[in-house]
PDB file of C-alpha atoms in Angstrom:
ATOM      1  CA  MET A   1       0.000   0.000   0.000  1.00  0.00           C
ATOM      2  CA  LYS A   2       2.820   2.342   0.766  1.00  0.00           C
ATOM      3  CA  ASN A   3       4.395   1.676  -2.596  1.00  0.00           C
ATOM      4  CA  ILE A   4       1.089   2.400  -4.236  1.00  0.00           C
ATOM      5  CA  ASP A   5       0.772   5.697  -2.327  1.00  0.00           C
ATOM      6  CA  ILE A   6       4.277   6.666  -3.330  1.00  0.00           C
ATOM      7  CA  VAL A   7       3.471   6.023  -6.977  1.00  0.00           C
ATOM      8  CA  ASN A   8       0.254   8.036  -6.777  1.00  0.00           C
ATOM      9  CA  ASP A   9       2.027  10.950  -5.169  1.00  0.00           C
ATOM     10  CA  HIS A  10       4.830  10.906  -7.700  1.00  0.00           C
ATOM     11  CA  PRO A  11       5.276  14.347  -9.337  1.00  0.00           C
ATOM     12  CA  VAL A  12       5.198  12.808 -12.828  1.00  0.00           C
ATOM     13  CA  ALA A  13       1.816  11.193 -12.209  1.00  0.00           C
ATOM     14  CA  VAL A  14       0.376  14.424 -10.769  1.00  0.00           C
ATOM     15  CA  ARG A  15       1.756  16.447 -13.699  1.00  0.00           C
ATOM     16  CA  SER A  16       0.316  14.061 -16.295  1.00  0.00           C
ATOM     17  CA  HIS A  17      -3.080  14.246 -14.582  1.00  0.00           C
ATOM     18  CA  LYS A  18      -2.986  18.058 -14.744  1.00  0.00           C
ATOM     19  CA  ILE A  19      -1.975  17.966 -18.398  1.00  0.00           C
ATOM     20  CA  LYS A  20      -4.953  15.782 -19.217  1.00  0.00           C
ATOM     21  CA  ARG A  21      -7.275  18.079 -17.300  1.00  0.00           C
ATOM     22  CA  LEU A  22      -5.869  21.194 -18.982  1.00  0.00           C
ATOM     23  CA  SER A  23      -6.079  19.545 -22.370  1.00  0.00           C
ATOM     24  CA  PHE A  24      -9.781  18.777 -21.863  1.00  0.00           C
ATOM     25  CA  LYS A  25     -10.379  22.398 -20.795  1.00  0.00           C
ATOM     26  CA  LYS A  26      -8.600  23.718 -23.851  1.00  0.00           C
ATOM     27  CA  PHE A  27     -10.507  21.291 -26.040  1.00  0.00           C
ATOM     28  CA  THR A  28     -13.844  22.597 -24.773  1.00  0.00           C
ATOM     29  CA  GLU A  29     -12.661  26.188 -25.262  1.00  0.00           C
ATOM     30  CA  TYR A  30     -11.663  25.411 -28.841  1.00  0.00           C
ATOM     31  CA  VAL A  31     -15.017  23.752 -29.511  1.00  0.00           C
ATOM     32  CA  PHE A  32     -17.030  26.705 -28.250  1.00  0.00           C
ATOM     33  CA  THR A  33     -14.729  29.221 -29.963  1.00  0.00           C
ATOM     34  CA  TYR A  34     -14.874  27.572 -33.366  1.00  0.00           C
ATOM     35  CA  ALA A  35     -18.609  26.957 -33.040  1.00  0.00           C
ATOM     36  CA  ALA A  36     -19.161  30.653 -32.344  1.00  0.00           C
ATOM     37  CA  LEU A  37     -16.924  31.630 -35.267  1.00  0.00           C
ATOM     38  CA  ILE A  38     -18.800  29.282 -37.598  1.00  0.00           C
ATOM     39  CA  VAL A  39     -22.148  30.758 -36.550  1.00  0.00           C
ATOM     40  CA  ILE A  40     -20.898  34.326 -37.018  1.00  0.00           C
ATOM     41  CA  ALA A  41     -19.355  33.444 -40.395  1.00  0.00           C
ATOM     42  CA  PHE A  42     -22.643  31.893 -41.508  1.00  0.00           C
ATOM     43  CA  ILE A  43     -24.569  35.003 -40.447  1.00  0.00           C
ATOM     44  CA  PHE A  44     -22.317  37.197 -42.563  1.00  0.00           C
ATOM     45  CA  LEU A  45     -21.982  34.719 -45.421  1.00  0.00           C
ATOM     46  CA  PHE A  46     -25.687  34.017 -45.865  1.00  0.00           C
ATOM     47  CA  PRO A  47     -26.644  37.411 -47.427  1.00  0.00           C
ATOM     48  CA  VAL A  48     -23.579  37.296 -49.680  1.00  0.00           C
ATOM     49  CA  LEU A  49     -24.380  33.786 -50.862  1.00  0.00           C
ATOM     50  CA  TRP A  50     -28.005  34.796 -51.395  1.00  0.00           C
ATOM     51  CA  LEU A  51     -26.945  37.716 -53.605  1.00  0.00           C
ATOM     52  CA  ILE A  52     -24.560  35.580 -55.642  1.00  0.00           C
ATOM     53  CA  LEU A  53     -27.148  32.876 -56.290  1.00  0.00           C
ATOM     54  CA  ALA A  54     -29.870  35.430 -57.016  1.00  0.00           C
ATOM     55  CA  SER A  55     -27.605  37.211 -59.509  1.00  0.00           C
ATOM     56  CA  PHE A  56     -27.540  34.062 -61.641  1.00  0.00           C
ATOM     57  CA  SER A  57     -31.303  33.620 -61.451  1.00  0.00           C
ATOM     58  CA  GLU A  58     -33.644  34.647 -64.222  1.00  0.00           C
ATOM     59  CA  SER A  59     -35.990  36.055 -61.583  1.00  0.00           C
ATOM     60  CA  GLY A  60     -35.757  36.733 -57.879  1.00  0.00           C
ATOM     61  CA  SER A  61     -37.859  38.158 -55.089  1.00  0.00           C
ATOM     62  CA  MET A  62     -36.723  40.353 -52.261  1.00  0.00           C
ATOM     63  CA  TYR A  63     -39.339  39.059 -49.872  1.00  0.00           C
ATOM     64  CA  THR A  64     -39.107  35.266 -50.243  1.00  0.00           C
ATOM     65  CA  PHE A  65     -36.404  32.589 -50.433  1.00  0.00           C
ATOM     66  CA  LYS A  66     -37.131  31.852 -54.087  1.00  0.00           C
ATOM     67  CA  GLY A  67     -34.118  33.896 -55.102  1.00  0.00           C
ATOM     68  CA  PHE A  68     -31.866  31.876 -52.811  1.00  0.00           C
ATOM     69  CA  PHE A  69     -32.477  28.603 -54.633  1.00  0.00           C
ATOM     70  CA  PRO A  70     -33.343  29.644 -58.190  1.00  0.00           C
ATOM     71  CA  SER A  71     -35.256  27.169 -60.296  1.00  0.00           C
ATOM     72  CA  SER A  72     -32.972  27.955 -63.245  1.00  0.00           C
ATOM     73  CA  TYR A  73     -29.567  29.559 -63.488  1.00  0.00           C
ATOM     74  CA  SER A  74     -28.441  31.905 -66.233  1.00  0.00           C
ATOM     75  CA  VAL A  75     -26.007  34.719 -66.975  1.00  0.00           C
ATOM     76  CA  ASN A  76     -28.727  36.671 -68.762  1.00  0.00           C
ATOM     77  CA  THR A  77     -29.100  38.909 -65.721  1.00  0.00           C
ATOM     78  CA  PHE A  78     -25.537  40.174 -66.121  1.00  0.00           C
ATOM     79  CA  VAL A  79     -26.053  40.612 -69.868  1.00  0.00           C
ATOM     80  CA  LYS A  80     -29.234  42.546 -69.229  1.00  0.00           C
ATOM     81  CA  LEU A  81     -27.437  44.644 -66.631  1.00  0.00           C
ATOM     82  CA  PHE A  82     -25.123  46.102 -69.287  1.00  0.00           C
ATOM     83  CA  THR A  83     -27.380  46.039 -72.360  1.00  0.00           C
ATOM     84  CA  ASP A  84     -30.798  47.063 -71.082  1.00  0.00           C
ATOM     85  CA  THR A  85     -29.883  50.637 -70.111  1.00  0.00           C
ATOM     86  CA  GLU A  86     -33.008  52.535 -71.129  1.00  0.00           C
ATOM     87  CA  MET A  87     -34.373  52.802 -67.577  1.00  0.00           C
ATOM     88  CA  TYR A  88     -31.398  51.641 -65.492  1.00  0.00           C
ATOM     89  CA  ASN A  89     -28.087  52.702 -66.983  1.00  0.00           C
ATOM     90  CA  TYR A  90     -25.725  50.570 -64.896  1.00  0.00           C
ATOM     91  CA  PRO A  91     -22.609  51.136 -67.067  1.00  0.00           C
ATOM     92  CA  ARG A  92     -23.032  54.889 -66.636  1.00  0.00           C
ATOM     93  CA  TRP A  93     -23.457  54.486 -62.883  1.00  0.00           C
ATOM     94  CA  PHE A  94     -20.337  52.333 -62.735  1.00  0.00           C
ATOM     95  CA  ILE A  95     -18.268  54.944 -64.583  1.00  0.00           C
ATOM     96  CA  ASN A  96     -19.591  57.694 -62.311  1.00  0.00           C
ATOM     97  CA  THR A  97     -18.644  55.656 -59.238  1.00  0.00           C
ATOM     98  CA  LEU A  98     -15.180  54.990 -60.645  1.00  0.00           C
ATOM     99  CA  ILE A  99     -14.596  58.681 -61.375  1.00  0.00           C
ATOM    100  CA  VAL A 100     -15.661  59.739 -57.890  1.00  0.00           C
ATOM    101  CA  ALA A 101     -13.733  56.969 -56.106  1.00  0.00           C
ATOM    102  CA  VAL A 102     -10.485  57.463 -58.038  1.00  0.00           C
ATOM    103  CA  GLY A 103     -10.638  61.259 -57.777  1.00  0.00           C
ATOM    104  CA  ALA A 104     -11.407  61.170 -54.050  1.00  0.00           C
ATOM    105  CA  ALA A 105      -8.678  58.565 -53.445  1.00  0.00           C
ATOM    106  CA  LEU A 106      -5.978  60.598 -55.192  1.00  0.00           C
ATOM    107  CA  LEU A 107      -6.886  64.006 -53.783  1.00  0.00           C
ATOM    108  CA  GLY A 108      -7.866  62.712 -50.345  1.00  0.00           C
ATOM    109  CA  SER A 109      -4.708  60.618 -49.953  1.00  0.00           C
ATOM    110  CA  PHE A 110      -2.572  63.602 -50.931  1.00  0.00           C
ATOM    111  CA  LEU A 111      -4.210  65.746 -48.245  1.00  0.00           C
ATOM    112  CA  VAL A 112      -4.049  63.017 -45.599  1.00  0.00           C
ATOM    113  CA  ILE A 113      -0.355  62.315 -46.171  1.00  0.00           C
ATOM    114  CA  LEU A 114       0.518  66.010 -46.047  1.00  0.00           C
ATOM    115  CA  THR A 115      -1.539  66.549 -42.886  1.00  0.00           C
ATOM    116  CA  ALA A 116      -0.020  63.544 -41.129  1.00  0.00           C
ATOM    117  CA  TYR A 117       3.521  64.535 -42.141  1.00  0.00           C
ATOM    118  CA  VAL A 118       3.105  68.093 -40.884  1.00  0.00           C
ATOM    119  CA  MET A 119       1.601  66.961 -37.588  1.00  0.00           C
ATOM    120  CA  SER A 120       4.385  64.416 -37.102  1.00  0.00           C
ATOM    121  CA  ARG A 121       7.486  66.380 -38.097  1.00  0.00           C
ATOM    122  CA  PHE A 122       6.757  70.026 -37.409  1.00  0.00           C
ATOM    123  CA  ARG A 123       6.185  71.786 -34.100  1.00  0.00           C
ATOM    124  CA  PHE A 124       4.076  74.943 -34.036  1.00  0.00           C
ATOM    125  CA  ARG A 125       1.934  76.758 -31.504  1.00  0.00           C
ATOM    126  CA  SER A 126      -1.532  75.480 -32.408  1.00  0.00           C
ATOM    127  CA  ARG A 127      -0.448  71.920 -33.224  1.00  0.00           C
ATOM    128  CA  LYS A 128      -1.850  70.234 -30.109  1.00  0.00           C
ATOM    129  CA  GLY A 129      -5.018  72.300 -30.282  1.00  0.00           C
ATOM    130  CA  ILE A 130      -5.677  71.201 -33.861  1.00  0.00           C
ATOM    131  CA  MET A 131      -5.076  67.564 -32.942  1.00  0.00           C
ATOM    132  CA  LYS A 132      -7.542  67.761 -30.045  1.00  0.00           C
ATOM    133  CA  VAL A 133     -10.185  69.474 -32.188  1.00  0.00           C
ATOM    134  CA  THR A 134      -9.895  66.897 -34.970  1.00  0.00           C
ATOM    135  CA  MET A 135     -10.173  64.035 -32.471  1.00  0.00           C
ATOM    136  CA  ILE A 136     -13.315  65.561 -30.953  1.00  0.00           C
ATOM    137  CA  LEU A 137     -14.898  66.233 -34.348  1.00  0.00           C
ATOM    138  CA  GLY A 138     -14.103  62.678 -35.410  1.00  0.00           C
ATOM    139  CA  MET A 139     -16.381  61.376 -32.659  1.00  0.00           C
ATOM    140  CA  PHE A 140     -19.452  62.838 -34.341  1.00  0.00           C
ATOM    141  CA  PRO A 141     -21.098  60.892 -37.192  1.00  0.00           C
ATOM    142  CA  SER A 142     -20.595  62.450 -40.605  1.00  0.00           C
ATOM    143  CA  PHE A 143     -24.299  62.544 -41.458  1.00  0.00           C
ATOM    144  CA  MET A 144     -24.808  65.268 -38.819  1.00  0.00           C
ATOM    145  CA  ALA A 145     -23.324  67.744 -41.306  1.00  0.00           C
ATOM    146  CA  MET A 146     -25.500  66.660 -44.245  1.00  0.00           C
ATOM    147  CA  THR A 147     -27.841  69.658 -44.015  1.00  0.00           C
ATOM    148  CA  ALA A 148     -24.933  72.108 -44.029  1.00  0.00           C
ATOM    149  CA  VAL A 149     -23.259  70.215 -46.880  1.00  0.00           C
ATOM    150  CA  TYR A 150     -26.437  70.291 -48.947  1.00  0.00           C
ATOM    151  CA  LEU A 151     -26.878  74.034 -48.415  1.00  0.00           C
ATOM    152  CA  LEU A 152     -23.251  74.721 -49.342  1.00  0.00           C
ATOM    153  CA  MET A 153     -23.435  72.597 -52.471  1.00  0.00           C
ATOM    154  CA  THR A 154     -26.664  74.365 -53.436  1.00  0.00           C
ATOM    155  CA  GLN A 155     -25.040  77.774 -53.070  1.00  0.00           C
ATOM    156  CA  PHE A 156     -22.020  76.693 -55.130  1.00  0.00           C
ATOM    157  CA  GLU A 157     -24.310  75.085 -57.732  1.00  0.00           C
ATOM    158  CA  MET A 158     -22.711  71.673 -57.300  1.00  0.00           C
ATOM    159  CA  ILE A 159     -25.861  69.580 -57.108  1.00  0.00           C
ATOM    160  CA  ASN A 160     -25.683  66.815 -59.744  1.00  0.00           C
ATOM    161  CA  ASN A 161     -21.939  67.387 -59.964  1.00  0.00           C
ATOM    162  CA  LEU A 162     -19.453  64.538 -59.549  1.00  0.00           C
ATOM    163  CA  PHE A 163     -16.627  66.968 -58.835  1.00  0.00           C
ATOM    164  CA  GLY A 164     -18.590  68.290 -55.864  1.00  0.00           C
ATOM    165  CA  LEU A 165     -18.682  64.766 -54.430  1.00  0.00           C
ATOM    166  CA  ILE A 166     -14.937  64.419 -54.916  1.00  0.00           C
ATOM    167  CA  LEU A 167     -14.333  67.692 -53.062  1.00  0.00           C
ATOM    168  CA  ILE A 168     -16.476  66.666 -50.100  1.00  0.00           C
ATOM    169  CA  TYR A 169     -14.856  63.240 -49.761  1.00  0.00           C
ATOM    170  CA  SER A 170     -11.381  64.734 -50.086  1.00  0.00           C
ATOM    171  CA  ALA A 171     -12.071  67.561 -47.631  1.00  0.00           C
ATOM    172  CA  GLY A 172     -13.156  65.108 -44.943  1.00  0.00           C
ATOM    173  CA  ALA A 173     -10.282  62.682 -45.519  1.00  0.00           C
ATOM    174  CA  PRO A 174      -7.595  64.571 -43.506  1.00  0.00           C
ATOM    175  CA  MET A 175      -9.681  64.081 -40.351  1.00  0.00           C
ATOM    176  CA  GLY A 176      -8.439  60.494 -40.265  1.00  0.00           C
ATOM    177  CA  TYR A 177      -4.734  61.277 -40.352  1.00  0.00           C
ATOM    178  CA  LEU A 178      -3.779  59.651 -37.023  1.00  0.00           C
ATOM    179  CA  THR A 179      -2.790  56.267 -38.478  1.00  0.00           C
ATOM    180  CA  GLN A 180      -0.516  57.941 -41.024  1.00  0.00           C
ATOM    181  CA  LYS A 181       0.932  60.184 -38.331  1.00  0.00           C
ATOM    182  CA  GLY A 182       1.756  57.129 -36.229  1.00  0.00           C
ATOM    183  CA  PHE A 183       3.723  55.736 -39.168  1.00  0.00           C
ATOM    184  CA  PHE A 184       5.690  58.961 -39.702  1.00  0.00           C
ATOM    185  CA  ASP A 185       6.500  59.050 -35.978  1.00  0.00           C
ATOM    186  CA  THR A 186       8.401  55.756 -36.357  1.00  0.00           C
ATOM    187  CA  ILE A 187      10.847  57.198 -38.919  1.00  0.00           C
ATOM    188  CA  PRO A 188      14.097  58.091 -37.085  1.00  0.00           C
ATOM    189  CA  ASN A 189      14.907  61.783 -36.821  1.00  0.00           C
ATOM    190  CA  SER A 190      18.547  60.999 -37.618  1.00  0.00           C
ATOM    191  CA  MET A 191      17.608  60.442 -41.269  1.00  0.00           C
ATOM    192  CA  TYR A 192      16.060  63.890 -41.516  1.00  0.00           C
ATOM    193  CA  GLU A 193      18.925  65.523 -39.660  1.00  0.00           C
ATOM    194  CA  ALA A 194      21.481  63.924 -41.995  1.00  0.00           C
ATOM    195  CA  ALA A 195      19.560  65.145 -45.039  1.00  0.00           C
ATOM    196  CA  ARG A 196      19.313  68.695 -43.675  1.00  0.00           C
ATOM    197  CA  ILE A 197      23.042  68.713 -42.931  1.00  0.00           C
ATOM    198  CA  ASP A 198      23.590  67.883 -46.599  1.00  0.00           C
ATOM    199  CA  GLY A 199      21.523  70.945 -47.505  1.00  0.00           C
ATOM    200  CA  ALA A 200      18.206  69.304 -48.411  1.00  0.00           C
ATOM    201  CA  SER A 201      15.100  71.440 -48.076  1.00  0.00           C
ATOM    202  CA  ASN A 202      11.933  70.287 -46.310  1.00  0.00           C
ATOM    203  CA  PHE A 203      10.279  69.571 -49.639  1.00  0.00           C
ATOM    204  CA  LYS A 204      13.242  67.521 -50.869  1.00  0.00           C
ATOM    205  CA  VAL A 205      13.365  65.581 -47.603  1.00  0.00           C
ATOM    206  CA  PHE A 206       9.680  64.772 -48.001  1.00  0.00           C
ATOM    207  CA  ILE A 207      10.034  63.658 -51.630  1.00  0.00           C
ATOM    208  CA  LYS A 208      13.372  61.835 -51.475  1.00  0.00           C
ATOM    209  CA  ILE A 209      13.244  60.262 -48.014  1.00  0.00           C
ATOM    210  CA  THR A 210       9.739  60.155 -46.573  1.00  0.00           C
ATOM    211  CA  LEU A 211       7.701  59.057 -49.583  1.00  0.00           C
ATOM    212  CA  PRO A 212       9.854  56.010 -50.510  1.00  0.00           C
ATOM    213  CA  ILE A 213       9.819  54.807 -46.906  1.00  0.00           C
ATOM    214  CA  ALA A 214       6.089  55.476 -46.560  1.00  0.00           C
ATOM    215  CA  MET A 215       5.022  53.490 -49.636  1.00  0.00           C
ATOM    216  CA  PRO A 216       3.059  50.857 -47.626  1.00  0.00           C
ATOM    217  CA  MET A 217       1.236  53.642 -45.789  1.00  0.00           C
ATOM    218  CA  ILE A 218       0.512  55.484 -49.047  1.00  0.00           C
ATOM    219  CA  VAL A 219      -0.999  52.334 -50.567  1.00  0.00           C
ATOM    220  CA  TYR A 220      -3.050  51.778 -47.416  1.00  0.00           C
ATOM    221  CA  THR A 221      -4.301  55.373 -47.561  1.00  0.00           C
ATOM    222  CA  LEU A 222      -5.207  55.089 -51.245  1.00  0.00           C
ATOM    223  CA  ILE A 223      -7.210  51.914 -50.666  1.00  0.00           C
ATOM    224  CA  THR A 224      -9.127  53.253 -47.667  1.00  0.00           C
ATOM    225  CA  SER A 225      -9.785  56.542 -49.465  1.00  0.00           C
ATOM    226  CA  PHE A 226     -11.058  54.587 -52.473  1.00  0.00           C
ATOM    227  CA  THR A 227     -13.416  52.228 -50.656  1.00  0.00           C
ATOM    228  CA  TRP A 228     -15.452  54.901 -48.876  1.00  0.00           C
ATOM    229  CA  PRO A 229     -16.844  56.703 -51.954  1.00  0.00           C
ATOM    230  CA  TRP A 230     -16.979  53.411 -53.857  1.00  0.00           C
ATOM    231  CA  SER A 231     -19.694  52.056 -51.555  1.00  0.00           C
ATOM    232  CA  ASP A 232     -21.157  55.192 -49.989  1.00  0.00           C
ATOM    233  CA  PHE A 233     -24.876  55.792 -50.403  1.00  0.00           C
ATOM    234  CA  ILE A 234     -25.934  58.710 -48.167  1.00  0.00           C
ATOM    235  CA  LEU A 235     -23.891  61.532 -49.702  1.00  0.00           C
ATOM    236  CA  PRO A 236     -24.506  60.644 -53.387  1.00  0.00           C
ATOM    237  CA  LYS A 237     -28.219  60.207 -52.631  1.00  0.00           C
ATOM    238  CA  LEU A 238     -28.270  63.686 -51.101  1.00  0.00           C
ATOM    239  CA  LEU A 239     -26.469  65.487 -53.904  1.00  0.00           C
ATOM    240  CA  LEU A 240     -27.274  63.535 -57.058  1.00  0.00           C
ATOM    241  CA  LYS A 241     -30.841  64.004 -58.280  1.00  0.00           C
ATOM    242  CA  ASN A 242     -30.383  63.192 -61.969  1.00  0.00           C
ATOM    243  CA  LYS A 243     -30.224  59.494 -62.907  1.00  0.00           C
ATOM    244  CA  ASP A 244     -27.382  60.162 -65.323  1.00  0.00           C
ATOM    245  CA  PHE A 245     -25.176  61.186 -62.381  1.00  0.00           C
ATOM    246  CA  TYR A 246     -26.103  58.336 -60.053  1.00  0.00           C
ATOM    247  CA  THR A 247     -23.406  56.190 -58.508  1.00  0.00           C
ATOM    248  CA  VAL A 248     -23.935  52.430 -58.354  1.00  0.00           C
ATOM    249  CA  ALA A 249     -25.161  52.487 -54.748  1.00  0.00           C
ATOM    250  CA  VAL A 250     -27.836  55.091 -55.486  1.00  0.00           C
ATOM    251  CA  GLY A 251     -28.747  53.519 -58.823  1.00  0.00           C
ATOM    252  CA  LEU A 252     -29.264  50.052 -57.381  1.00  0.00           C
ATOM    253  CA  MET A 253     -31.493  51.414 -54.643  1.00  0.00           C
ATOM    254  CA  SER A 254     -33.686  53.055 -57.295  1.00  0.00           C
ATOM    255  CA  LEU A 255     -34.527  49.684 -58.859  1.00  0.00           C
ATOM    256  CA  GLY A 256     -38.054  48.380 -58.550  1.00  0.00           C
ATOM    257  CA  ASP A 257     -39.050  45.531 -56.254  1.00  0.00           C
ATOM    258  CA  THR A 258     -39.351  43.165 -59.210  1.00  0.00           C
ATOM    259  CA  GLU A 259     -35.732  43.805 -60.227  1.00  0.00           C
ATOM    260  CA  PHE A 260     -34.059  41.934 -57.392  1.00  0.00           C
ATOM    261  CA  ALA A 261     -32.098  39.712 -59.782  1.00  0.00           C
ATOM    262  CA  ARG A 262     -30.673  42.808 -61.481  1.00  0.00           C
ATOM    263  CA  PHE A 263     -29.982  44.331 -58.063  1.00  0.00           C
ATOM    264  CA  ALA A 264     -28.093  41.191 -57.026  1.00  0.00           C
ATOM    265  CA  ALA A 265     -26.068  41.110 -60.248  1.00  0.00           C
ATOM    266  CA  GLY A 266     -25.148  44.783 -59.889  1.00  0.00           C
ATOM    267  CA  SER A 267     -24.113  44.276 -56.262  1.00  0.00           C
ATOM    268  CA  VAL A 268     -21.919  41.297 -57.149  1.00  0.00           C
ATOM    269  CA  PHE A 269     -20.242  43.074 -60.042  1.00  0.00           C
ATOM    270  CA  ILE A 270     -19.499  46.237 -58.074  1.00  0.00           C
ATOM    271  CA  ALA A 271     -17.852  44.106 -55.369  1.00  0.00           C
ATOM    272  CA  VAL A 272     -15.465  42.342 -57.758  1.00  0.00           C
ATOM    273  CA  PRO A 273     -13.036  45.262 -58.362  1.00  0.00           C
ATOM    274  CA  ILE A 274     -12.693  46.049 -54.678  1.00  0.00           C
ATOM    275  CA  ILE A 275     -12.074  42.358 -53.843  1.00  0.00           C
ATOM    276  CA  ILE A 276      -9.350  42.154 -56.488  1.00  0.00           C
ATOM    277  CA  LEU A 277      -7.840  45.369 -55.171  1.00  0.00           C
ATOM    278  CA  TYR A 278      -7.736  44.080 -51.599  1.00  0.00           C
ATOM    279  CA  PHE A 279      -6.245  40.701 -52.515  1.00  0.00           C
ATOM    280  CA  GLY A 280      -3.634  42.320 -54.745  1.00  0.00           C
ATOM    281  CA  LEU A 281      -2.548  44.882 -52.180  1.00  0.00           C
ATOM    282  CA  VAL A 282      -3.266  43.091 -48.897  1.00  0.00           C
ATOM    283  CA  LYS A 283       0.449  43.009 -48.038  1.00  0.00           C
ATOM    284  CA  TYR A 284       0.672  46.794 -48.184  1.00  0.00           C
ATOM    285  CA  MET A 285      -2.592  47.072 -46.261  1.00  0.00           C
ATOM    286  CA  VAL A 286      -1.301  44.987 -43.355  1.00  0.00           C
ATOM    287  CA  ASN A 287       2.140  46.639 -43.321  1.00  0.00           C
ATOM    288  CA  GLY A 288       0.669  50.127 -43.421  1.00  0.00           C
ATOM    289  CA  LEU A 289      -1.925  49.462 -40.747  1.00  0.00           C
ATOM    290  CA  THR A 290       0.461  47.767 -38.303  1.00  0.00           C
ATOM    291  CA  ALA A 291       3.211  50.334 -38.858  1.00  0.00           C
ATOM    292  CA  GLY A 292       0.808  53.179 -38.213  1.00  0.00           C
ATOM    293  CA  ALA A 293      -0.555  51.587 -35.063  1.00  0.00           C
ATOM    294  CA  VAL A 294       2.811  51.258 -33.281  1.00  0.00           C
ATOM    295  CA  LYS A 295       4.858  54.168 -32.073  1.00  0.00           C
ATOM    296  CA  GLU A 296       8.502  53.633 -31.245  1.00  0.00           C
TER     297      GLU A 296
END
């Protein structure tokens, strides 16, 4: 009996028992974690799968599940989307969306990078005050300013004007400069000091040193500045009254209830370019986001 007690009290036996108990606990945690992730993934995947299947249906309904399991599949919906443009000119809406998104991405990214660089590298009297004000204003939802924006655009005669949309998106872009500023803060000051000793001006330092180093952050800024106007609905709906100036988001929402198959096809097609863009530039996205989130 004593020998048996000694064996039971052996540290190896106790440790192995704890390992088994911990392993069972971890196993249950993994089961519940993956089960929750599967449920959440299904919740988000279900509408996407519904749209994809409905886009290949000859007919679909917004109020029943008939569009989820179409009785017959066809690509005629996509053909009709680009050929039947008498009432719903999807190609025109797509071009309008592309113009607004590209213009806002280029101009907005330029303003964001300049704002972040100035806030990171220069010290002036009102610098901290501006940073505090922008952080406070960023807490308010953007649609609170819609009435003022509409009145301003009316006074400047920019209703039904794609350039007016580009200006509004670009003007609001510098408010989100903090991620870019965090990236510029990680660049060592010794590089700038060495360049200034060699006689480089501030502009030359920015062009020759900062921009090449900040390429991941620039790509990240371009993508984020592109995706907002690409999928935005509220602002284009407010400012674009003529169907010829509609973006895809506004145009699809103007479709009738019997045009759900066309709506689904338009939604799938408008998502393809942004998916390709993300997969092609995901490396720069991750590098830019992580670099801007860490301050050394």
